[in-house]
PDB file of C-alpha atoms and ligand atoms in Angstrom:
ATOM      1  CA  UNK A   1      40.448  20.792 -60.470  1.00 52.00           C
ATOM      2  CA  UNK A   2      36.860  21.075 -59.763  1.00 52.00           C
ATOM      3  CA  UNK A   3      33.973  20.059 -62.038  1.00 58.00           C
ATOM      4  CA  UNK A   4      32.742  23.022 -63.051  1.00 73.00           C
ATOM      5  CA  UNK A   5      35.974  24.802 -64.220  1.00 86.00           C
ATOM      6  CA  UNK A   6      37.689  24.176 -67.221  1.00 92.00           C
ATOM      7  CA  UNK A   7      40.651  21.812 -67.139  1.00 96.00           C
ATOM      8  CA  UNK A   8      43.377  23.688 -67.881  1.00 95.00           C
ATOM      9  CA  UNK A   9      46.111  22.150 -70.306  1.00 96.00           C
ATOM     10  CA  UNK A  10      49.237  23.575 -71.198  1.00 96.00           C
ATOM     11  CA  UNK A  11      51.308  23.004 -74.840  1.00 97.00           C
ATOM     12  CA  UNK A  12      54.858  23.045 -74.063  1.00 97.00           C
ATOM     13  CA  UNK A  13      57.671  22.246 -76.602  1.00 97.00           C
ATOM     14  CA  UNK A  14      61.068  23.089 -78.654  1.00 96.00           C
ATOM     15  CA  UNK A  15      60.392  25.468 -81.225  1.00 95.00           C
ATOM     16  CA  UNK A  16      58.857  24.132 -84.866  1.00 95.00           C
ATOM     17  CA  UNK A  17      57.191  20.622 -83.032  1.00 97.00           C
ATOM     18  CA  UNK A  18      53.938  21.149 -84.053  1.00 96.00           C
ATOM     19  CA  UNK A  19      52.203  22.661 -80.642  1.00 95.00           C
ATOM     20  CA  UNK A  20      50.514  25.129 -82.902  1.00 91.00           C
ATOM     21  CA  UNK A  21      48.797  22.564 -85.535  1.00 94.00           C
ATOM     22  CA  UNK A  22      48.082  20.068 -82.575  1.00 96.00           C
ATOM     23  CA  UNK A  23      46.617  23.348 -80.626  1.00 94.00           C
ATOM     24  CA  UNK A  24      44.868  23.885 -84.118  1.00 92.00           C
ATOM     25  CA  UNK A  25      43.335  20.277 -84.528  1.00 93.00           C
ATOM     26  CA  UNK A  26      42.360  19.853 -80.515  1.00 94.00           C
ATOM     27  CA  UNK A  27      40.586  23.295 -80.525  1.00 92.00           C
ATOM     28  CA  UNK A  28      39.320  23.815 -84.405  1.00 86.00           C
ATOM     29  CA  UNK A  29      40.500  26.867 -84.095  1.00 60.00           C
ATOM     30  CA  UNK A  30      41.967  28.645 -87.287  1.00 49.00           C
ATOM     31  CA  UNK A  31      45.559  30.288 -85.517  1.00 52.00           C
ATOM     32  CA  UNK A  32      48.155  30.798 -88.053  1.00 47.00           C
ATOM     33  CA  UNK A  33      51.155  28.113 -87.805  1.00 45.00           C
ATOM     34  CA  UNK A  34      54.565  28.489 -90.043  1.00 42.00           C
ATOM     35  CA  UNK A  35      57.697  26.634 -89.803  1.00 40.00           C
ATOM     36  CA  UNK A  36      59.863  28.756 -88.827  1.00 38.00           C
ATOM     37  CA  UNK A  37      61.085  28.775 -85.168  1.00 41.00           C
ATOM     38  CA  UNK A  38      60.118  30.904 -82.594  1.00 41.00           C
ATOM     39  CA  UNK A  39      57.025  32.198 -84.233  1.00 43.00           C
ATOM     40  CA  UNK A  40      54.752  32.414 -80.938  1.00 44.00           C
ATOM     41  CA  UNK A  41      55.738  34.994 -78.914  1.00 47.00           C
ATOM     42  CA  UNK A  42      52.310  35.694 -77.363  1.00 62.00           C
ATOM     43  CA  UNK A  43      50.147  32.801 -75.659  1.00 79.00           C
ATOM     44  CA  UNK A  44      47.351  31.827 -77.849  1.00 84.00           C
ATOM     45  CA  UNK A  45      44.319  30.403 -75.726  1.00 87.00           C
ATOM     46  CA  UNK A  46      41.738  27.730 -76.968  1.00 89.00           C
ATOM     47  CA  UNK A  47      39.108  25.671 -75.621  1.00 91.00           C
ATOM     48  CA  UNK A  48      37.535  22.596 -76.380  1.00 92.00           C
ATOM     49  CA  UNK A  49      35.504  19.541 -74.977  1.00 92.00           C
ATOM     50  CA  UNK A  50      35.575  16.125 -74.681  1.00 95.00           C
ATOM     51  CA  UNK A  51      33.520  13.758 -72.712  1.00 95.00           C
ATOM     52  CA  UNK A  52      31.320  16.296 -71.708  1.00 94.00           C
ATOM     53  CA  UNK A  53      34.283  18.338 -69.660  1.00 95.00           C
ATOM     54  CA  UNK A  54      35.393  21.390 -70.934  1.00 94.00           C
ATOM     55  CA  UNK A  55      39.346  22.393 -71.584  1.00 94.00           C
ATOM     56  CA  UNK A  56      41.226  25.667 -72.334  1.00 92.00           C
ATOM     57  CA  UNK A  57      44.443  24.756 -73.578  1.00 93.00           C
ATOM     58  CA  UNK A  58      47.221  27.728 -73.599  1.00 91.00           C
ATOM     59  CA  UNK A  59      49.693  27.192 -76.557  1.00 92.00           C
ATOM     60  CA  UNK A  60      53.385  28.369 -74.983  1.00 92.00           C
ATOM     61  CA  UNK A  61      56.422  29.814 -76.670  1.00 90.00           C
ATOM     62  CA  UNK A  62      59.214  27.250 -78.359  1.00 92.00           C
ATOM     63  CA  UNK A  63      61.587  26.749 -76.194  1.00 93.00           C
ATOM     64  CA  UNK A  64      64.862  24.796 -76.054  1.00 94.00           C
ATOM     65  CA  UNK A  65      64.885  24.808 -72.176  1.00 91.00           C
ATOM     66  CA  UNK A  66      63.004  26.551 -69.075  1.00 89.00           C
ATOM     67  CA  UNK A  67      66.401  27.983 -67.944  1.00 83.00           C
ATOM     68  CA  UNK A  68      65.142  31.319 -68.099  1.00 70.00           C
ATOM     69  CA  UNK A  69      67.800  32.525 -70.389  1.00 76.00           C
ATOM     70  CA  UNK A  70      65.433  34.437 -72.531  1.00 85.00           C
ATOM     71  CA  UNK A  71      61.790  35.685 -72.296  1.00 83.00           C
ATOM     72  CA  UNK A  72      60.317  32.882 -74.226  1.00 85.00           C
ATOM     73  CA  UNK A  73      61.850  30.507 -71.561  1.00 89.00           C
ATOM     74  CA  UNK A  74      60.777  32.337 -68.959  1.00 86.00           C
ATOM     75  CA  UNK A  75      57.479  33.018 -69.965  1.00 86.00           C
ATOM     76  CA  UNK A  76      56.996  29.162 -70.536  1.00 91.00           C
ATOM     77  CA  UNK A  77      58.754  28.095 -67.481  1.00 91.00           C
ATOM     78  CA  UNK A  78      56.624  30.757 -65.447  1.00 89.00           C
ATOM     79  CA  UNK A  79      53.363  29.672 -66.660  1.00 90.00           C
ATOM     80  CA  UNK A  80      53.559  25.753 -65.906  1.00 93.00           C
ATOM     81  CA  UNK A  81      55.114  26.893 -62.672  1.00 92.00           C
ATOM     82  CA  UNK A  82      52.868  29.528 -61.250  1.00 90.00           C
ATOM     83  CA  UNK A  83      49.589  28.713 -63.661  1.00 89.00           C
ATOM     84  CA  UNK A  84      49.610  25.244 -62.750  1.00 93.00           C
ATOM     85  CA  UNK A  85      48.091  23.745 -65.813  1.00 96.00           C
ATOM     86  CA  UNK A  86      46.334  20.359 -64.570  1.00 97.00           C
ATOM     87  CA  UNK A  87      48.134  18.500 -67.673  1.00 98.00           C
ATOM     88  CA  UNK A  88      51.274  19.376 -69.473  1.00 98.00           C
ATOM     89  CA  UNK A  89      51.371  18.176 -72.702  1.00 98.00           C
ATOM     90  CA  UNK A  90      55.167  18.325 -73.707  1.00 98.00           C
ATOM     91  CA  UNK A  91      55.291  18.086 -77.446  1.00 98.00           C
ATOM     92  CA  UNK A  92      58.598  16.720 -79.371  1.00 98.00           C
ATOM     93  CA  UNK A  93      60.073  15.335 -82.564  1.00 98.00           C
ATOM     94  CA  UNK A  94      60.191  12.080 -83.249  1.00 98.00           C
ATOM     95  CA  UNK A  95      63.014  12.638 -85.654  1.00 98.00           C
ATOM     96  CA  UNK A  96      65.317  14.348 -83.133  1.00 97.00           C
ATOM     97  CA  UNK A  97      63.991  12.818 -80.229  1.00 96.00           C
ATOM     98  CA  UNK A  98      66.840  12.554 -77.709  1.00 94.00           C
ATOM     99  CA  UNK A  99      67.134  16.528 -78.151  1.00 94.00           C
ATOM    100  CA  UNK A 100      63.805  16.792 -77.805  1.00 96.00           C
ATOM    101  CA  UNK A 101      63.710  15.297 -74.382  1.00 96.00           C
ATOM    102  CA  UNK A 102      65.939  17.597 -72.298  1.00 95.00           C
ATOM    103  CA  UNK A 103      63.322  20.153 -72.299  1.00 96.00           C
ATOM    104  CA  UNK A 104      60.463  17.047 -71.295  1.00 97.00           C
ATOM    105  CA  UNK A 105      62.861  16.670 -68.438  1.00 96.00           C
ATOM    106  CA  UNK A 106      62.559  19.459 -67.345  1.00 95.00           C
ATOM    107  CA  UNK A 107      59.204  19.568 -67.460  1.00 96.00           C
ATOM    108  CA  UNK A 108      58.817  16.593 -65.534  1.00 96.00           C
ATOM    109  CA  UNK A 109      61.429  18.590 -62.799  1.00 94.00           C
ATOM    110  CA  UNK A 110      58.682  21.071 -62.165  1.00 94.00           C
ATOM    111  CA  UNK A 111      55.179  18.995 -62.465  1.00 95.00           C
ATOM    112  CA  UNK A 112      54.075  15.072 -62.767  1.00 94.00           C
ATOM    113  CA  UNK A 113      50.906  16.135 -64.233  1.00 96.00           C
ATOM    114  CA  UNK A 114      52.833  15.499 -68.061  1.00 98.00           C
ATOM    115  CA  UNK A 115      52.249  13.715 -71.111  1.00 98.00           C
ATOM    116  CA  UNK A 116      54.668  13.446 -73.610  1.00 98.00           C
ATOM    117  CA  UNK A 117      53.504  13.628 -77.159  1.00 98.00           C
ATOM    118  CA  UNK A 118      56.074  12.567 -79.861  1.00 98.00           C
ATOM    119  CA  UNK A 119      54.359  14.850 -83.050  1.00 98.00           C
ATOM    120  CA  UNK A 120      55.742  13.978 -86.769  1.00 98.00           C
ATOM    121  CA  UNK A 121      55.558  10.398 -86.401  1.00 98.00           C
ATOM    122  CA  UNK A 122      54.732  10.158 -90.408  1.00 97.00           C
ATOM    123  CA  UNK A 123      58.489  12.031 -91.012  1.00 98.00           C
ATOM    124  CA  UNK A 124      59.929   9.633 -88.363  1.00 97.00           C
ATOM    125  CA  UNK A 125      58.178   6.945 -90.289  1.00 97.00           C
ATOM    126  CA  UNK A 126      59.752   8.269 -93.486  1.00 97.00           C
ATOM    127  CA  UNK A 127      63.144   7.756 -92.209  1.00 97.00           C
ATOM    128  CA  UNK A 128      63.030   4.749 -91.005  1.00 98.00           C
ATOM    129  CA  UNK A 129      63.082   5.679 -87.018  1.00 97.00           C
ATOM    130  CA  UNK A 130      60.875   3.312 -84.595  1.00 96.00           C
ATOM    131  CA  UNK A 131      59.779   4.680 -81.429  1.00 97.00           C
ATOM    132  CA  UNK A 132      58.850   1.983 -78.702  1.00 97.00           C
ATOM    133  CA  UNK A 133      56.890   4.143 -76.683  1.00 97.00           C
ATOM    134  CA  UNK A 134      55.899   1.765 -74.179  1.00 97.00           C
ATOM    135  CA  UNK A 135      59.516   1.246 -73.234  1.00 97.00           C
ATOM    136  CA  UNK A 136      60.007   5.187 -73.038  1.00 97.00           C
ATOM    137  CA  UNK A 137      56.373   5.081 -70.796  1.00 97.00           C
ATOM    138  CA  UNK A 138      58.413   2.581 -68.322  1.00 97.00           C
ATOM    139  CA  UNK A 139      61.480   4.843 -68.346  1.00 97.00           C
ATOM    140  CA  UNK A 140      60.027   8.332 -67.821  1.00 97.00           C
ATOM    141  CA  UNK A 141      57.087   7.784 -66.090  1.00 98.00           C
ATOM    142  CA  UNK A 142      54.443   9.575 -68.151  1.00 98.00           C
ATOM    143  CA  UNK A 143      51.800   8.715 -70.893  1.00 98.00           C
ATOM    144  CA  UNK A 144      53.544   8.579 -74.441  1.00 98.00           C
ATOM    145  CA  UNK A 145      51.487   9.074 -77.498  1.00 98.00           C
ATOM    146  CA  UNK A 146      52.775   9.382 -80.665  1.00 98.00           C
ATOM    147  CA  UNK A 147      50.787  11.304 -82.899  1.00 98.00           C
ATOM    148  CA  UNK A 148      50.733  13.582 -86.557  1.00 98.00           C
ATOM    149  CA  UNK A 149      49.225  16.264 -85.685  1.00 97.00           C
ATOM    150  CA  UNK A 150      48.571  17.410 -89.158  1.00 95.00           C
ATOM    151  CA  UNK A 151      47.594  14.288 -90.228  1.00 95.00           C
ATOM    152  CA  UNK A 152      44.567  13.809 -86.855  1.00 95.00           C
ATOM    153  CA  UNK A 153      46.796  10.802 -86.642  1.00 96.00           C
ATOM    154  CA  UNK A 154      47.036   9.341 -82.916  1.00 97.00           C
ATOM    155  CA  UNK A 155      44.733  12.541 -81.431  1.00 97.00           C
ATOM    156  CA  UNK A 156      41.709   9.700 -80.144  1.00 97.00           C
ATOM    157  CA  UNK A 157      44.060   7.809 -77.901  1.00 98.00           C
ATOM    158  CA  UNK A 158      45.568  11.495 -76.899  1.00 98.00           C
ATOM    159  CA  UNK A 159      42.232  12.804 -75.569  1.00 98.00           C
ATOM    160  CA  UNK A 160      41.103   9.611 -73.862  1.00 98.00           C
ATOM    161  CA  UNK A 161      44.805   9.610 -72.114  1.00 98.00           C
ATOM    162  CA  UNK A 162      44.232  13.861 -71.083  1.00 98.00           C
ATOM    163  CA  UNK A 163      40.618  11.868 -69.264  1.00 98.00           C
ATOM    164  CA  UNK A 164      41.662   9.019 -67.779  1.00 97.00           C
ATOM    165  CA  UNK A 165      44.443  11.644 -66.131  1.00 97.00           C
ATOM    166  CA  UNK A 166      41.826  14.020 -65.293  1.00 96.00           C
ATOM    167  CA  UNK A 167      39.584  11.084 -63.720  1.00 96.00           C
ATOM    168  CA  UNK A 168      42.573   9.743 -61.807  1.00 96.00           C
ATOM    169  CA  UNK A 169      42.444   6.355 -63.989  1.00 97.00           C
ATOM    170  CA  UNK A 170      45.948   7.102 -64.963  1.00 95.00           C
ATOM    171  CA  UNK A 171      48.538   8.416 -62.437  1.00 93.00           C
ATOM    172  CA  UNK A 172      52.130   9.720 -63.052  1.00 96.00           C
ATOM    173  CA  UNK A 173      55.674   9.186 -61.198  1.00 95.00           C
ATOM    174  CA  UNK A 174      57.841  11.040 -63.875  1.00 96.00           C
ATOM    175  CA  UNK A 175      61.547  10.221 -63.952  1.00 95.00           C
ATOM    176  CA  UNK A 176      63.718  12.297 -61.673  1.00 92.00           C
ATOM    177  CA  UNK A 177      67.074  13.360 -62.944  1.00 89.00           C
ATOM    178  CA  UNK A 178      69.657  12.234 -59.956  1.00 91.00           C
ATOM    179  CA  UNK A 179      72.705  14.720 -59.876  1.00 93.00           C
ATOM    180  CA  UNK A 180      75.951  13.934 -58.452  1.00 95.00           C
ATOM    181  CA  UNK A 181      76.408  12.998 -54.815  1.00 96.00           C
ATOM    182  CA  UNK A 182      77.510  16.509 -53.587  1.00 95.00           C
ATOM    183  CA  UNK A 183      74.246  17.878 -55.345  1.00 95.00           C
ATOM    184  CA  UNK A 184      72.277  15.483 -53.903  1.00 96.00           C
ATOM    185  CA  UNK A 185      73.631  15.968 -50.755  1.00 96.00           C
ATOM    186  CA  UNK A 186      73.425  20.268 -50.941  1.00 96.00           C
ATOM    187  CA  UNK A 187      69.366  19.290 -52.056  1.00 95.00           C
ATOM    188  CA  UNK A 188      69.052  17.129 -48.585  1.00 95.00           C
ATOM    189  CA  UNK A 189      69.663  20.130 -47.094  1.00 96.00           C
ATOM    190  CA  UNK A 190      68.325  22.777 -48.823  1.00 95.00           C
ATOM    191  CA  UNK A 191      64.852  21.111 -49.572  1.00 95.00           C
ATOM    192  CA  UNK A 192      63.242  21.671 -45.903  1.00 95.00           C
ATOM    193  CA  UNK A 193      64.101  25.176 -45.879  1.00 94.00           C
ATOM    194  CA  UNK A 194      62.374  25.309 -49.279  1.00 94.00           C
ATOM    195  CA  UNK A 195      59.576  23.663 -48.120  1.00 93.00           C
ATOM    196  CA  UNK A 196      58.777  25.841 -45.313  1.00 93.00           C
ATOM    197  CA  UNK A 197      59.134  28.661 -47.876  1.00 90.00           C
ATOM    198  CA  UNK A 198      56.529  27.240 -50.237  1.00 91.00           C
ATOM    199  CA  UNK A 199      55.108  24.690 -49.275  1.00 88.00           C
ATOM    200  CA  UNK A 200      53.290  22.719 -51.619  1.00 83.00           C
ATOM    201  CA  UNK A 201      52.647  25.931 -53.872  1.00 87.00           C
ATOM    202  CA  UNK A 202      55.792  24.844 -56.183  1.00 91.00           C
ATOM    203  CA  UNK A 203      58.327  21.545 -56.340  1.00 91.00           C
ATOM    204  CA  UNK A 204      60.607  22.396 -53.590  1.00 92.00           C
ATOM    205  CA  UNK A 205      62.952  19.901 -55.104  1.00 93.00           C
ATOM    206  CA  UNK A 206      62.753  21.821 -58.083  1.00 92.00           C
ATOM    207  CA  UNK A 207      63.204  25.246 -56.345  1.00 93.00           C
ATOM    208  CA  UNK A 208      66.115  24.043 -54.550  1.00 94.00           C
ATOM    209  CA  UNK A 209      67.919  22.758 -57.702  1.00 93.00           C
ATOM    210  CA  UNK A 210      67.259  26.432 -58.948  1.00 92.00           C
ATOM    211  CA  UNK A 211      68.716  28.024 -56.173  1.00 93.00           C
ATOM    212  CA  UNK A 212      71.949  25.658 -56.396  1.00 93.00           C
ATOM    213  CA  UNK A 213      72.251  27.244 -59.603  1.00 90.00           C
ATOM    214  CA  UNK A 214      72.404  30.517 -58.710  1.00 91.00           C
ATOM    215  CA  UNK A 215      68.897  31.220 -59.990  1.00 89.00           C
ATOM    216  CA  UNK A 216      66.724  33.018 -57.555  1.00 89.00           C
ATOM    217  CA  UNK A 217      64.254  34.491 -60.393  1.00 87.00           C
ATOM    218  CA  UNK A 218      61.429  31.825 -59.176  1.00 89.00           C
ATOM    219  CA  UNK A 219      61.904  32.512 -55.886  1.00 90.00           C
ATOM    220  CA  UNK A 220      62.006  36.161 -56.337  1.00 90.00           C
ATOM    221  CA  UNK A 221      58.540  36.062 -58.474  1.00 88.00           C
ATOM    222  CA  UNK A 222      56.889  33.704 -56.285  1.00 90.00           C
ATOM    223  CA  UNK A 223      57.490  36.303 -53.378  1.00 89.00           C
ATOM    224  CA  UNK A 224      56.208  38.728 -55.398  1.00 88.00           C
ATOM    225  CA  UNK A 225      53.046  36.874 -56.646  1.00 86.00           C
ATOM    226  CA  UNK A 226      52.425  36.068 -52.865  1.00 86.00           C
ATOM    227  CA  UNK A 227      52.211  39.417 -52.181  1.00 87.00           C
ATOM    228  CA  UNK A 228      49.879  40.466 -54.719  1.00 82.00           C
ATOM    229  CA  UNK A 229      47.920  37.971 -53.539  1.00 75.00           C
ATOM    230  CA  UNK A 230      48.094  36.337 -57.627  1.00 65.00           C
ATOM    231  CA  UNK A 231      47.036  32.675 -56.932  1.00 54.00           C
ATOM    232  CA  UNK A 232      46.967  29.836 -59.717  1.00 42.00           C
ATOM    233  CA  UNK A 233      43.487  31.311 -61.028  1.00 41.00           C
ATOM    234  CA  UNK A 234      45.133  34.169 -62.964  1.00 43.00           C
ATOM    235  CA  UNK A 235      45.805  32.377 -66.396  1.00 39.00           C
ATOM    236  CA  UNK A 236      44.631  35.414 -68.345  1.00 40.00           C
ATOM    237  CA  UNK A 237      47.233  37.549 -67.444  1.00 43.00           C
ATOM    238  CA  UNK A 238      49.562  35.655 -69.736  1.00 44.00           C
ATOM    239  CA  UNK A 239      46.925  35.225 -72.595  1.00 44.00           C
ATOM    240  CA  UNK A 240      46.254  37.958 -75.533  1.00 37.00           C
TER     241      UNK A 240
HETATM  242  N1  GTP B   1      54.949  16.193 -91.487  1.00 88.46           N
HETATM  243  C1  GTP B   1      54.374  16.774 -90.457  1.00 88.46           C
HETATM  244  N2  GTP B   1      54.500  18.099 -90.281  1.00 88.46           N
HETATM  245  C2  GTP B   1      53.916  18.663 -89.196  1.00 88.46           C
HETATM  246  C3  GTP B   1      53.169  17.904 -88.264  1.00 88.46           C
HETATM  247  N3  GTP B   1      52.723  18.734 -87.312  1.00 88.46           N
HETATM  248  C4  GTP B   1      53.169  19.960 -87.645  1.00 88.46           C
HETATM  249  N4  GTP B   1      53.883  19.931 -88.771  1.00 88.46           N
HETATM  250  C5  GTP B   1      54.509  21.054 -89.475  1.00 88.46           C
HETATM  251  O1  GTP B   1      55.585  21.542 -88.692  1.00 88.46           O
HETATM  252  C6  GTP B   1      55.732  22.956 -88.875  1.00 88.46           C
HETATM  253  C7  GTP B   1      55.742  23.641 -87.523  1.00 88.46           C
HETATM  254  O2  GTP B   1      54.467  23.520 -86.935  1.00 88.46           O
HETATM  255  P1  GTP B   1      53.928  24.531 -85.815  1.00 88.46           P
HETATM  256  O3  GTP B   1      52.626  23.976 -85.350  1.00 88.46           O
HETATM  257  O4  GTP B   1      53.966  25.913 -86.285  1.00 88.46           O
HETATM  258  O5  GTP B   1      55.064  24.332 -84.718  1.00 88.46           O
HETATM  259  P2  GTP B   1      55.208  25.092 -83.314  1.00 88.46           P
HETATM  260  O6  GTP B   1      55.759  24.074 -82.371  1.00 88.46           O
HETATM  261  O7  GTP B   1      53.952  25.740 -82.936  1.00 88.46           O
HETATM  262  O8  GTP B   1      56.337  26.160 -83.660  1.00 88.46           O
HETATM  263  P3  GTP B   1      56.725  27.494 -82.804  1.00 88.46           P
HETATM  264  O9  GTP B   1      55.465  28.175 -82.400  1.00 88.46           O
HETATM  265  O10 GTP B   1      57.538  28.267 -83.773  1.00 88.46           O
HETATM  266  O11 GTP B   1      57.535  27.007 -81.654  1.00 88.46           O
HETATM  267  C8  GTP B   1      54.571  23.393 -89.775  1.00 88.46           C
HETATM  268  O12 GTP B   1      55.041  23.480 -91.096  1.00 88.46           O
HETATM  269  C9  GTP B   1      53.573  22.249 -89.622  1.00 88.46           C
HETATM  270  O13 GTP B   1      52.742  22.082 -90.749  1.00 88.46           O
HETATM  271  C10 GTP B   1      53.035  16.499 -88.496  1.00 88.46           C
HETATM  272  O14 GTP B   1      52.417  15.755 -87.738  1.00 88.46           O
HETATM  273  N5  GTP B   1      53.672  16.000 -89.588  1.00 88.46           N
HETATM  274 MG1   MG B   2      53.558  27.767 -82.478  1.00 88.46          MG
END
């Protein structure tokens, strides 16, 4: 992250969460939001500023998970992992929060740089459902904002928390998911091995949980990136 280059912030979430309108209030620009789910199918790209630094935020696909079982997944999973976005904001309900938070998880699996923004917090309101999001800040690790994103409601205290992470005022250990022993153990293992493979370039942890699974997609498009010599720089490749 270097001065004079945009920061470079990244809208993940489960379909219908309002990453659109919250791209559409941080950037002022006019894209066209509906509620139905899985609307965005191409990556929209903004910018804005604040504080006299300058963002481009990339608004990704709904998705449920970054499991890579369809293209949306994959395409969202692909960006935070090769694109590298300096901050992922991870967008969810407040009315079906604990849902919501599988895919923040998994987020968190791949990058620390997150914060977690619970949108609708007038409908959660509605109904009656409190959010104590300084307990849920202890738990996972991250910066927890609630906000309305159609309503501007809670945006202030967003962008000052996007600075003070940029300016290294706020730093992030983000919960790690512990798997059974025998998983644990496997990752022991298999997490050097990773690491010489990549190095820092991805979350070896991460990798290494992938290729438990059977999954060697990431590993296979990493290569493959390496060897077109694609680095983190090539965001617009992904953006209309
Ligand atoms: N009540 C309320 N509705 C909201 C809020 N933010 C967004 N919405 C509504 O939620 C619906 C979905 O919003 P979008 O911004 O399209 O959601 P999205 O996450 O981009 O959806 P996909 O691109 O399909 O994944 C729209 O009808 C929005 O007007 C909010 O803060 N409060
Ligand atoms: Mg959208």
């Amino acid at each position: 992250m270097t001065q004079n280059q945009p920061i470079k912030i990244a809208l993940a979430g489960n379909p219908n969460v309002g990453k659109s309108t919250l791209f559409n209030t941080l950037t002022g620009l006019k894209q066209h939001t509906g509620n139905w789910p899985g609307k965005t199918v191409v990556l929209a790209e903004g910018s804005f500023s604040f504080k006299g630094r300058e963002y481009t935020i990339v608004d990704l696909p709904g998705t449920y998970s970054l499991l890579s079982t369809s293209a949306d997944e994959e395409v969202a999973r692909d960006f935070i992992v090769f694109e590298k976005p300096d901050i992922t904001i991870v967008v969810v309900d407040a009315t079906t929060l604990e849902r919501n938070l599988n895919l923040a998880l998994q987020v968190m699996e791949i990058t620390d740089r997150v914060i977690l923004c619970i949108n609708l917090i007038d409908e959660a309101k509605k109904k009656g459902i409190i959010i104590h999001e300084n307990i849920m800040m202890d738990k996972l690790g991250v910066p927890v904002i609630k906000i309305s994103a159609r309503n501007k409601m809670g945006i202030p205290l967003l962008l000052d928390t996007i600075d003070r992470m940029v300016t290294g005022k706020i730093t992030t250990s983000p919960y790690q998911m512990k798997y059974s022993e025998e998983v644990e153990e496997k990752l022991n293992q298999l997490i050097p091995k990773v690491e010489k493979l990549v190095g820092n370039d991805l979350s070896p942890r991460w990798l290494a949980l992938k290729l438990l699974d059977g999954d060697e997609s990431i590993l296979q498009t990493y290569i493959k990136r390496k060897e077109q010599g694609q680095g983190a720089e090539k965001t617009n490749e992904y953006v209309r």
